[in-house]
mmCIF file of C-alpha atoms in Angstrom:
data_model
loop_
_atom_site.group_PDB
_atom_site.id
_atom_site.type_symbol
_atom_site.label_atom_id
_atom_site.label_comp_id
_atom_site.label_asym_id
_atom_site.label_seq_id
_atom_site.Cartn_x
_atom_site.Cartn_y
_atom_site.Cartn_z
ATOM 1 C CA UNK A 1 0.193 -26.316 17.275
ATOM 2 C CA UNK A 2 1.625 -23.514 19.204
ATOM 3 C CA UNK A 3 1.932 -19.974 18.039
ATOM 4 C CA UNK A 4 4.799 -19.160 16.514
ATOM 5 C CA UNK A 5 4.440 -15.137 17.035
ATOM 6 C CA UNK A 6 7.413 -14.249 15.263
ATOM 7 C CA UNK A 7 6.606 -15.873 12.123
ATOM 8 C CA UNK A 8 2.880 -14.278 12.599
ATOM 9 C CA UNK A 9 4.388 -10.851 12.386
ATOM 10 C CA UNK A 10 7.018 -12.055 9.524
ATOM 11 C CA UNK A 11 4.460 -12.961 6.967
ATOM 12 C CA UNK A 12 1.968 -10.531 8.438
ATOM 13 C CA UNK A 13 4.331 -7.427 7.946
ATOM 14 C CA UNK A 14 5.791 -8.558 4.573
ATOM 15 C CA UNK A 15 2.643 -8.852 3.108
ATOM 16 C CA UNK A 16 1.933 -5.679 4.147
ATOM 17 C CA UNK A 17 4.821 -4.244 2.772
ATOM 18 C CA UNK A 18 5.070 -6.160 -0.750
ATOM 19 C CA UNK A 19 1.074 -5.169 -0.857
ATOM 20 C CA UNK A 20 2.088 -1.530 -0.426
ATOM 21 C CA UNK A 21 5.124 -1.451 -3.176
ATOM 22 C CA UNK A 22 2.661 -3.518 -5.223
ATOM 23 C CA UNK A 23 -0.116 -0.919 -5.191
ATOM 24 C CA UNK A 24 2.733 1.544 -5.867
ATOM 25 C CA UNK A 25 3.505 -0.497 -9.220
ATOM 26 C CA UNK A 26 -0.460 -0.310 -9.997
ATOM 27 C CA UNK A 27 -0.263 3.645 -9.430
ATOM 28 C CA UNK A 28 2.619 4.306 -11.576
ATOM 29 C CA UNK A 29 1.678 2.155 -14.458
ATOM 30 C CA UNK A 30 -1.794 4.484 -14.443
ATOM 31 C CA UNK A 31 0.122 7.510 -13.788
ATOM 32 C CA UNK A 32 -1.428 8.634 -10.738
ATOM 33 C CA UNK A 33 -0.344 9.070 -6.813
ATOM 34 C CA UNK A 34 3.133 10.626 -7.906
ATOM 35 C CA UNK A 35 3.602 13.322 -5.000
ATOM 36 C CA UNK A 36 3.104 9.941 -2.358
ATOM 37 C CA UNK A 37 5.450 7.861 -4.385
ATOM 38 C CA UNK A 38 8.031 8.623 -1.642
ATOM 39 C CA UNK A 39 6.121 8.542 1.697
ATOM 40 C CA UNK A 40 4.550 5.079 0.535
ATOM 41 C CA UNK A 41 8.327 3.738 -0.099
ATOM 42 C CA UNK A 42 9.622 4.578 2.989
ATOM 43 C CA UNK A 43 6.384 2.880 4.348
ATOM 44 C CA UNK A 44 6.974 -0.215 2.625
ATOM 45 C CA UNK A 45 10.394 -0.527 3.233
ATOM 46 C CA UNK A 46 10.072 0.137 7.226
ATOM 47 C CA UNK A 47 7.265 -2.747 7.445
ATOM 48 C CA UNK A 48 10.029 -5.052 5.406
ATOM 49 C CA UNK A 49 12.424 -4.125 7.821
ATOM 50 C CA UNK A 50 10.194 -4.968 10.685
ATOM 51 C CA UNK A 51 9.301 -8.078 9.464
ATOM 52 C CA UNK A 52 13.084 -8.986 8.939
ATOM 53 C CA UNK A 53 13.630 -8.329 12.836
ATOM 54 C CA UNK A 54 10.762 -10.653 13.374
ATOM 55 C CA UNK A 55 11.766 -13.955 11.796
ATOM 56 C CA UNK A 56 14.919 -13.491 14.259
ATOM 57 C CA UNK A 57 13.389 -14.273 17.199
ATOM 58 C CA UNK A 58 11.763 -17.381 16.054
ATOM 59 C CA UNK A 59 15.256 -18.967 16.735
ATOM 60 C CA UNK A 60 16.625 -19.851 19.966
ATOM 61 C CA UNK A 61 20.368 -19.328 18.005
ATOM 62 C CA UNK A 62 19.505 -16.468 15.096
ATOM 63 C CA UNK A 63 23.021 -17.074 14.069
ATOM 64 C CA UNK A 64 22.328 -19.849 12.894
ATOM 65 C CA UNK A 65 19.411 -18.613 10.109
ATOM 66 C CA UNK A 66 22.020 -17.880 7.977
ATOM 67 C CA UNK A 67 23.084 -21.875 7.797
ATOM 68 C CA UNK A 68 20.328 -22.127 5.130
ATOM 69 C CA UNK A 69 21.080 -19.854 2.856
ATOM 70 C CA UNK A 70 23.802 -22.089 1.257
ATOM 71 C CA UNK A 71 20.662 -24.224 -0.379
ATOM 72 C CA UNK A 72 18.624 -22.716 -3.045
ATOM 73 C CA UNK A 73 15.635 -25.059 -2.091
ATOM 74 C CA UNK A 74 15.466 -23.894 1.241
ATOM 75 C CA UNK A 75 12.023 -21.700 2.211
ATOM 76 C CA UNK A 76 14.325 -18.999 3.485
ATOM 77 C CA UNK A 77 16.728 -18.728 1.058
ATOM 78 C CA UNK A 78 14.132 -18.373 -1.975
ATOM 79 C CA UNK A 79 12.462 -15.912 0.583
ATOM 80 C CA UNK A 80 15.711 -13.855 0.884
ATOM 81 C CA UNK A 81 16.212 -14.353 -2.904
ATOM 82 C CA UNK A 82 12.879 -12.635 -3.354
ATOM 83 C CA UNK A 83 13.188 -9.656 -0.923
ATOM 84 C CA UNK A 84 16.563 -8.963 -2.525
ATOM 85 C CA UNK A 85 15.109 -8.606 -6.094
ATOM 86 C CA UNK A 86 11.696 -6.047 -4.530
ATOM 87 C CA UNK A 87 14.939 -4.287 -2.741
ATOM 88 C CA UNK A 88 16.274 -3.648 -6.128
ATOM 89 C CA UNK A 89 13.319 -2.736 -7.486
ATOM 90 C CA UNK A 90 12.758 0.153 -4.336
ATOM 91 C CA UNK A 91 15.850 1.160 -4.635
ATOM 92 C CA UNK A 92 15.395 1.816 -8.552
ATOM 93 C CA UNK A 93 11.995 3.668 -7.195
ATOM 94 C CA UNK A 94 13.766 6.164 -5.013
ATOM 95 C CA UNK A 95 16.105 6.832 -7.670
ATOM 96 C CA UNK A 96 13.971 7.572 -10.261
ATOM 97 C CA UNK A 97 11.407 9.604 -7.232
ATOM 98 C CA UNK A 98 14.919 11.710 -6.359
ATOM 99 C CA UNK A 99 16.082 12.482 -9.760
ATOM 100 C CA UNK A 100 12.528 13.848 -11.482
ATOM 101 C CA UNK A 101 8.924 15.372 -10.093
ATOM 102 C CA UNK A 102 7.480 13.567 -13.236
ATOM 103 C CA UNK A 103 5.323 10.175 -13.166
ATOM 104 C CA UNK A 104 7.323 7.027 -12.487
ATOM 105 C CA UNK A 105 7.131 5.085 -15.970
ATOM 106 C CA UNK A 106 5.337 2.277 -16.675
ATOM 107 C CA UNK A 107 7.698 -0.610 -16.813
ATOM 108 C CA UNK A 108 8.909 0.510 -13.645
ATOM 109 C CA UNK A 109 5.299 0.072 -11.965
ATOM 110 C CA UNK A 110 5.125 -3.553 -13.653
ATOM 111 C CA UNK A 111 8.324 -4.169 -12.409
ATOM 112 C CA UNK A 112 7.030 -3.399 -9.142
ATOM 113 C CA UNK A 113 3.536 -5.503 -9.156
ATOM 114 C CA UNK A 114 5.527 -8.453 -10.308
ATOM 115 C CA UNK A 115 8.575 -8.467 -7.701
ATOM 116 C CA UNK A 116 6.076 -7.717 -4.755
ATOM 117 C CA UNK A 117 3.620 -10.742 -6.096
ATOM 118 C CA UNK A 118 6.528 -13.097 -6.154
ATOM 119 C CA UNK A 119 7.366 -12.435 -2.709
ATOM 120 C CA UNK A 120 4.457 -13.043 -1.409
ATOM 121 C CA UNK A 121 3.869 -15.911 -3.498
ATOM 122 C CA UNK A 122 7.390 -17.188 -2.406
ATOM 123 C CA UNK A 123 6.953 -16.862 1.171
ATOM 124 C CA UNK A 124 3.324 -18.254 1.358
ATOM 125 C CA UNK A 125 5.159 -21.550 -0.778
ATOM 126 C CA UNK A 126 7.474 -22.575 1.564
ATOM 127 C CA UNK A 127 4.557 -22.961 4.128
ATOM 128 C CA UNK A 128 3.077 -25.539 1.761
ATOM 129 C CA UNK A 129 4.197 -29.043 2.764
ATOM 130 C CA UNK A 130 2.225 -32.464 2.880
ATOM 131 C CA UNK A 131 2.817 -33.723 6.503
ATOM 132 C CA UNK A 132 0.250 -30.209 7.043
ATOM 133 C CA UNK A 133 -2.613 -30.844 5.373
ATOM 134 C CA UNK A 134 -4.605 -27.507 6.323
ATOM 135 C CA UNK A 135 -1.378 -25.663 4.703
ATOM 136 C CA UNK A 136 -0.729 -27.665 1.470
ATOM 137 C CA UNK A 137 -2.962 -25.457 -0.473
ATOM 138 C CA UNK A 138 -2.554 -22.553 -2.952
ATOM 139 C CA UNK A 139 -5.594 -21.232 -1.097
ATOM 140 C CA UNK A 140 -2.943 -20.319 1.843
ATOM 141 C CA UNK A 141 -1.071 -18.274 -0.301
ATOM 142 C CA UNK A 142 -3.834 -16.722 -1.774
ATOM 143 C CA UNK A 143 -5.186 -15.589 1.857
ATOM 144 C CA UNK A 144 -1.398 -13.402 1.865
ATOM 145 C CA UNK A 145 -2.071 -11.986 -1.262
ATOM 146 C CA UNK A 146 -4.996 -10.988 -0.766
ATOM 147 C CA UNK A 147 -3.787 -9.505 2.680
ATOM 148 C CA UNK A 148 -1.393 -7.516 0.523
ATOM 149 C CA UNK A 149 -3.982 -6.437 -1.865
ATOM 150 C CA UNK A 150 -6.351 -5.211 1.198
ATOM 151 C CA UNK A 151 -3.253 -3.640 2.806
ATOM 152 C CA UNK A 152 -1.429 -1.838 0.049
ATOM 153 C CA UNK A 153 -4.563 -0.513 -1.627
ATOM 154 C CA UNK A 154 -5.936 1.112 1.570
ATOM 155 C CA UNK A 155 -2.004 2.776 2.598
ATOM 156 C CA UNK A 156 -2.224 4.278 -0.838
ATOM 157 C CA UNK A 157 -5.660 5.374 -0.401
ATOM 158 C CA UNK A 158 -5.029 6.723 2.691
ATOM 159 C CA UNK A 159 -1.845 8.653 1.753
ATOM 160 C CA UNK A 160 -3.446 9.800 -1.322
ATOM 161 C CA UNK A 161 -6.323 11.052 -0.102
ATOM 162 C CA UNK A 162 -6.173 14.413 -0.592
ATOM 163 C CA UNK A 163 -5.946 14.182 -4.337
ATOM 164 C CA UNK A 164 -9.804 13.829 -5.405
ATOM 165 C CA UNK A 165 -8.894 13.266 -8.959
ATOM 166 C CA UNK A 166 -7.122 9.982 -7.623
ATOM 167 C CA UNK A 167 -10.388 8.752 -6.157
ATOM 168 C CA UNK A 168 -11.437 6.264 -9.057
ATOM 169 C CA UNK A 169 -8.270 4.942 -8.555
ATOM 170 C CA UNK A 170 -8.572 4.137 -4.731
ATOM 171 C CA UNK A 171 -12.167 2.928 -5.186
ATOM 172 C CA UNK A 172 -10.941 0.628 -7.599
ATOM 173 C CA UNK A 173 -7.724 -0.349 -6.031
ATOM 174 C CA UNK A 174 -9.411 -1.146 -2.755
ATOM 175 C CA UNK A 175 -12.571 -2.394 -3.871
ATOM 176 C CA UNK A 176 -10.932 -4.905 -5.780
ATOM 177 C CA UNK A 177 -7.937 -5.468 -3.198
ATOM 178 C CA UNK A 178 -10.254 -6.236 -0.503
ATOM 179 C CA UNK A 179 -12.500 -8.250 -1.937
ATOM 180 C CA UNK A 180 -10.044 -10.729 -3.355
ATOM 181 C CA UNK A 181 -8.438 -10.519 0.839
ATOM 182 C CA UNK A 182 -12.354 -11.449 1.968
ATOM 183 C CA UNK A 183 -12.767 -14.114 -1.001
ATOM 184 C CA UNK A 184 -9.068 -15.668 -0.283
ATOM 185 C CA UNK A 185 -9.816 -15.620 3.952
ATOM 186 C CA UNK A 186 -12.815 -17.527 3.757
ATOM 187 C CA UNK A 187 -11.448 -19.666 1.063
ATOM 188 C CA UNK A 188 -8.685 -20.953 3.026
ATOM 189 C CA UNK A 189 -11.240 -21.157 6.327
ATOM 190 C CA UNK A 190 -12.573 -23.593 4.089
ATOM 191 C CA UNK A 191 -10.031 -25.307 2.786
ATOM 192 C CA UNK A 192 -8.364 -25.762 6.744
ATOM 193 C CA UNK A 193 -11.841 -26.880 7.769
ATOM 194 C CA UNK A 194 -12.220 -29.898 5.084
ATOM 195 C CA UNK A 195 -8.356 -30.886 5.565
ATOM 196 C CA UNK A 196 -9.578 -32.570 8.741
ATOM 197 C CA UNK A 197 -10.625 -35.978 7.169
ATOM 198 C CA UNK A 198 -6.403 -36.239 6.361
ATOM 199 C CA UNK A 199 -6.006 -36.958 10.426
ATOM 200 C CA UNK A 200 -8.136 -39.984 10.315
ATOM 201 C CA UNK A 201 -7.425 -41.363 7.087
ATOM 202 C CA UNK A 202 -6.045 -44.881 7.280
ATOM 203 C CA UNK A 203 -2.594 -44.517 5.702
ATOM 204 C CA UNK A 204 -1.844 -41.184 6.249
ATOM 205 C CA UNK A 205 -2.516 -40.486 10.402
ATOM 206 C CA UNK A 206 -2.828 -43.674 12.502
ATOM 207 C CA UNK A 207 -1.395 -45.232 15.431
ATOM 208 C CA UNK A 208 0.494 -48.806 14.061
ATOM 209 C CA UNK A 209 -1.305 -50.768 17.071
ATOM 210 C CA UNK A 210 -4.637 -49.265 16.408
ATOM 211 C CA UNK A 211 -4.976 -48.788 12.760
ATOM 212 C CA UNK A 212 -8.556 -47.880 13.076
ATOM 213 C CA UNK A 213 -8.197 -45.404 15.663
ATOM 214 C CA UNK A 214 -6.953 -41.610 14.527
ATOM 215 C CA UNK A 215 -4.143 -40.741 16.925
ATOM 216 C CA UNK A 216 -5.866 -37.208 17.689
ATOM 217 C CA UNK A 217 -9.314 -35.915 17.803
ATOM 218 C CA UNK A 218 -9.547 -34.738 13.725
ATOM 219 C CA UNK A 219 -11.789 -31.725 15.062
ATOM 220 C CA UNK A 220 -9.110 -30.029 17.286
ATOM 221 C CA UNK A 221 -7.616 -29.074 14.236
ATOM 222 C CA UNK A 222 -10.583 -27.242 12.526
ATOM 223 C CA UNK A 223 -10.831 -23.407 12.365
ATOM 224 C CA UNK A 224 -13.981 -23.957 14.098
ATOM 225 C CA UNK A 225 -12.955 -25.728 17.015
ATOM 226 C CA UNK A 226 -13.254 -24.346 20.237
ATOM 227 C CA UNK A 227 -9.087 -23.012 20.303
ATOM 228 C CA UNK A 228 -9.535 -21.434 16.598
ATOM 229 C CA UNK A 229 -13.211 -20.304 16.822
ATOM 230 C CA UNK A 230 -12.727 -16.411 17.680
ATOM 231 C CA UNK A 231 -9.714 -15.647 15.534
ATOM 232 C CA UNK A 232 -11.434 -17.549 12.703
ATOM 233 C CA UNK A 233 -14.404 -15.273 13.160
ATOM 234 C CA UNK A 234 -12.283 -11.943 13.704
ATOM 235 C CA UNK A 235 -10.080 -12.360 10.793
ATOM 236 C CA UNK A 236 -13.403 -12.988 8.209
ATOM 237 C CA UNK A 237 -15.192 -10.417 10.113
ATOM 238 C CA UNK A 238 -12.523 -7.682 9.471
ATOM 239 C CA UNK A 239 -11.869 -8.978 5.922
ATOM 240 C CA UNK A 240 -15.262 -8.240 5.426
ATOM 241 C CA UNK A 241 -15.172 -4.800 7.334
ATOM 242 C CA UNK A 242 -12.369 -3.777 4.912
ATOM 243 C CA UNK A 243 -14.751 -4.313 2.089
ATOM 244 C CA UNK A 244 -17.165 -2.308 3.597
ATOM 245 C CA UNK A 245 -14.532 0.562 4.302
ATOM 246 C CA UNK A 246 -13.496 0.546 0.642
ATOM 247 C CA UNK A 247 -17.429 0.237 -0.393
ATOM 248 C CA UNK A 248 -17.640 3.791 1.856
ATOM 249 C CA UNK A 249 -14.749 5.351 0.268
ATOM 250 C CA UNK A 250 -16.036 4.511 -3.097
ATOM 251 C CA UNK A 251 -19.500 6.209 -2.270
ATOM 252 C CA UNK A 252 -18.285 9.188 -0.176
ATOM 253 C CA UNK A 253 -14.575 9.813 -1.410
ATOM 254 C CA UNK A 254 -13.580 10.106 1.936
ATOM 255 C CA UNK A 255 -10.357 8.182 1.666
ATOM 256 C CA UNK A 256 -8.779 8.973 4.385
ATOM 257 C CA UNK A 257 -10.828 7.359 6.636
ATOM 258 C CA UNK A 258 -11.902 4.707 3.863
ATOM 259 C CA UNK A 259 -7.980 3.849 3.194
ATOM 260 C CA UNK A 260 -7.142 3.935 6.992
ATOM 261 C CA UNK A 261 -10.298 1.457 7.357
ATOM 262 C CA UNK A 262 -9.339 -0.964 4.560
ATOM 263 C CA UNK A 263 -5.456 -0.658 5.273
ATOM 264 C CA UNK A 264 -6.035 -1.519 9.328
ATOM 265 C CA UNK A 265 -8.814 -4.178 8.936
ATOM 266 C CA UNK A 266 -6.768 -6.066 5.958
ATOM 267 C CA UNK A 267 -3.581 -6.109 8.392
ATOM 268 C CA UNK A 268 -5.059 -7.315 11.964
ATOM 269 C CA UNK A 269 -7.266 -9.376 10.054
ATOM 270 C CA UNK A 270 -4.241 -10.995 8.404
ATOM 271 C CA UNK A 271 -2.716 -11.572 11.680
ATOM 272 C CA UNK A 272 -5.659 -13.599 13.186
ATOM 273 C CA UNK A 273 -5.860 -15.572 9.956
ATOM 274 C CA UNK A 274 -2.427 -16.311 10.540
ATOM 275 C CA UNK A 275 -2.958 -17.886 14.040
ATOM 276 C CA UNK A 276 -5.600 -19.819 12.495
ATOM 277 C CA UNK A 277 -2.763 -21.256 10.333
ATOM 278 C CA UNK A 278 -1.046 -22.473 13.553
ATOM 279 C CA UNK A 279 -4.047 -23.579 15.255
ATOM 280 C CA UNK A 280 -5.034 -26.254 11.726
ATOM 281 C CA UNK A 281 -1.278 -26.732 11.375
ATOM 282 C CA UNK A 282 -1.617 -30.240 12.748
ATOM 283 C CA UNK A 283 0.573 -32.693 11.223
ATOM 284 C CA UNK A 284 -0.479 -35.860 9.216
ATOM 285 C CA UNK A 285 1.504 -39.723 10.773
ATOM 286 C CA UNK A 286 2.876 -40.194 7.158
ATOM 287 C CA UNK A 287 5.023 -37.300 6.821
ATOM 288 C CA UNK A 288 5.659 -36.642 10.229
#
């Protein structure tokens, strides 16, 4: 399947950014990180706008994206639904950062966790459909959360880093972050690399003249084939290398580097994993 770049960057960068309001949240409800509250915002909320730009130019006629937001089970319009409600919730952020030096409260920090998880979860949905079997699987979502996790714990980190008396929150922010990004990557690697039997399996992916015969080679569309191979292996290989950067913070409290680490690994590593998405996204004769 060809690379759709745009879309790359789109889920890529809002990951990113509902990762990084999400590890906000999980600061705030623990009462640390206040004097970065701000910086991280206008972090998050520059990577959501960057994604935004993105999804445009995976349309010939952008114009035209805003035909589907008249139905409320269309992918995009439950995505916009969902970046509209984490909007709210920034906005109430910068607020409540504007008006007072004290901590954010609590409810505000849940408030956050659980409109940044429902993006994600929301966007990484509407790329689940039958007719791609390497895609119809929770365990695709799960690789974008766990992209946000990797991400958003090691921008914190990083921006907090000067605050020592933060540190046990960083190491266990982006120890945990990290590892659910390596566990989810290699997970869905998995998943994509089984989903291969769906292209030769009589009733689903056949040719009506040759109903023996799969219509494709079932291996091209393995993250191990020969087109998939090296992203497959760079995006576990840096999921891996941000739980090793977070594993360093933890032992040396250097988080600047150790956030920086996590934070860049977690995001390129993303990306690749995302053009392994395109290179599995084959699709199955039945639902074609």
């Amino acid at each position: 399947m060809e690379l759709q770049w745009p879309l790359i960057l789109f889920t890529t960068f809002l990951s990113a950014s509902a990762g990084l309001f999400g590890a906000q949240g999980v600061y705030a409800i623990v009462g640390r990180g206040r004097l970065v509250q701000m910086r991280a915002l206008v972090a998050s909320f520059v990577m959501l706008a960057l994604g935004g730009i993105a999804v445009f130019f995976h349309l010939t006629h952008p114009d035209r994206l805003f035909n589907g937001f008249g139905h409320i089970t269309s992918g995009i319009t439950q995505e916009l639904i969902a970046i509209v409600v984490m909007a709210i919730v920034m906005v109430l952020f910068f607020v409540l950062l504007r008006r007072s030096e004290e901590q954010l409260p609590a409810w505000l920090g849940v408030l956050a966790v659980v409109s940044a998880v429902a993006l994600v979860v929301v966007m990484g949905h509407s790329y689940m459909m039958p007719s791609r079997p390497a895609w119809n699987s929770f365990v695709q979502v799960a690789s974008l959360i766990g992209a946000a996790c990797a991400i958003g714990a090691g921008v914190m980190a990083y921006l907090d880093a000067s605050d020592t008396g933060d540190g046990d929150v960083h190491g266990v922010t982006t120890l945990v972050g990290s590892a659910i990004n390596a566990l989810a990557s290699i997970g869905f690697v998995a998943i994509a690399a089984g989903s291969v039997g769906s292209f030769i399996q009589v009733g689903f992916y056949f040719d009506p003249n040759h109903p023996t015969s799969g219509i494709t080679e079932a291996q091209a569309y393995s993250p191990l084939a020969a087109d998939a191979m090296a992203y497959t292996a760079l995006a576990i290989v840096l999921a891996l290398c941000s739980l090793a950067f977070a594993l360093y913070g933890k032992k040396t409290s250097k988080w600047q580097i150790a956030g920086a680490g996590c934070a860049i690994c977690g995001f390129v590593g993303a990306m690749f994993l995302r053009v392994v998405l395109y290179c599995v996204g084959g699709s199955v004769f039945m639902f074609y």
